[in-house]
């Protein structure tokens, strides 16, 4: 009878520890997601803005350089 009670007790502890592990993992996932939103999302937005500005500025710079060369030659 005592071994049956011990088996029940260890089974109960096992399921409680599995539930605790799921709660800890969920909390850790929320912390990682929060850090990514706070740090990585603004950096990604700034990177996209800088990249799009460079893609827009490069042709404009080439056109301005062409006009400068034409003005200096004429």
Short mmCIF file of C-alpha atoms in Angstrom, two decimals:
data_model
loop_
_atom_site.label_atom_id
_atom_site.label_comp_id
_atom_site.label_asym_id
_atom_site.label_seq_id
_atom_site.Cartn_x
_atom_site.Cartn_y
_atom_site.Cartn_z
CA UNK A 1 0.00 0.00 0.00
CA UNK A 2 2.86 2.36 0.82
CA UNK A 3 4.51 1.67 -2.54
CA UNK A 4 1.23 2.50 -4.30
CA UNK A 5 1.02 5.81 -2.40
CA UNK A 6 4.67 6.54 -3.24
CA UNK A 7 4.02 5.75 -6.90
CA UNK A 8 1.02 8.11 -6.89
CA UNK A 9 3.08 10.81 -5.17
CA UNK A 10 5.97 10.54 -7.65
CA UNK A 11 3.51 10.57 -10.56
CA UNK A 12 1.87 13.69 -9.14
CA UNK A 13 5.29 15.36 -8.74
CA UNK A 14 6.21 14.39 -12.30
CA UNK A 15 3.09 15.98 -13.80
CA UNK A 16 3.49 19.09 -11.64
CA UNK A 17 7.10 19.45 -12.74
CA UNK A 18 6.09 19.09 -16.41
CA UNK A 19 3.50 21.82 -15.92
CA UNK A 20 6.10 24.03 -14.26
CA UNK A 21 8.53 23.42 -17.12
CA UNK A 22 5.88 24.48 -19.65
CA UNK A 23 5.16 27.65 -17.66
CA UNK A 24 8.87 28.53 -17.42
CA UNK A 25 9.40 27.88 -21.13
CA UNK A 26 6.38 30.03 -22.00
CA UNK A 27 7.69 32.85 -19.82
CA UNK A 28 11.13 32.60 -21.42
CA UNK A 29 9.56 32.71 -24.88
CA UNK A 30 7.62 35.84 -23.93
CA UNK A 31 10.80 37.50 -22.65
CA UNK A 32 12.68 36.67 -25.87
CA UNK A 33 9.80 37.98 -27.99
CA UNK A 34 9.63 41.20 -25.97
CA UNK A 35 13.38 41.76 -26.35
CA UNK A 36 13.15 41.14 -30.09
CA UNK A 37 10.30 43.62 -30.45
CA UNK A 38 12.09 46.25 -28.36
CA UNK A 39 15.54 45.88 -29.94
CA UNK A 40 15.33 44.14 -33.30
CA UNK A 41 12.19 45.71 -34.72
CA UNK A 42 13.40 49.34 -34.53
CA UNK A 43 16.81 48.31 -35.88
CA UNK A 44 15.12 46.55 -38.77
CA UNK A 45 12.97 49.60 -39.53
CA UNK A 46 16.01 51.90 -39.43
CA UNK A 47 17.93 49.50 -41.67
CA UNK A 48 15.09 49.37 -44.17
CA UNK A 49 14.84 53.16 -44.21
CA UNK A 50 18.57 53.60 -44.72
CA UNK A 51 18.58 50.94 -47.43
CA UNK A 52 15.69 52.54 -49.28
CA UNK A 53 17.26 56.00 -48.99
CA UNK A 54 20.52 54.66 -50.44
CA UNK A 55 18.62 52.99 -53.29
CA UNK A 56 16.87 56.29 -53.99
CA UNK A 57 19.92 58.52 -53.49
CA UNK A 58 22.33 56.58 -55.71
CA UNK A 59 20.50 57.27 -59.02
CA UNK A 60 19.93 60.89 -57.99
CA UNK A 61 23.63 61.23 -57.19
CA UNK A 62 24.57 59.78 -60.58
CA UNK A 63 22.21 62.20 -62.36
CA UNK A 64 23.66 65.12 -60.40
CA UNK A 65 27.19 63.99 -61.26
CA UNK A 66 26.24 63.78 -64.95
CA UNK A 67 24.79 67.33 -64.87
CA UNK A 68 27.95 68.57 -63.10
CA UNK A 69 30.17 67.00 -65.76
CA UNK A 70 28.06 68.47 -68.56
CA UNK A 71 28.14 71.93 -66.95
CA UNK A 72 31.89 71.83 -66.38
CA UNK A 73 32.59 70.73 -69.98
CA UNK A 74 30.32 73.32 -71.62
#
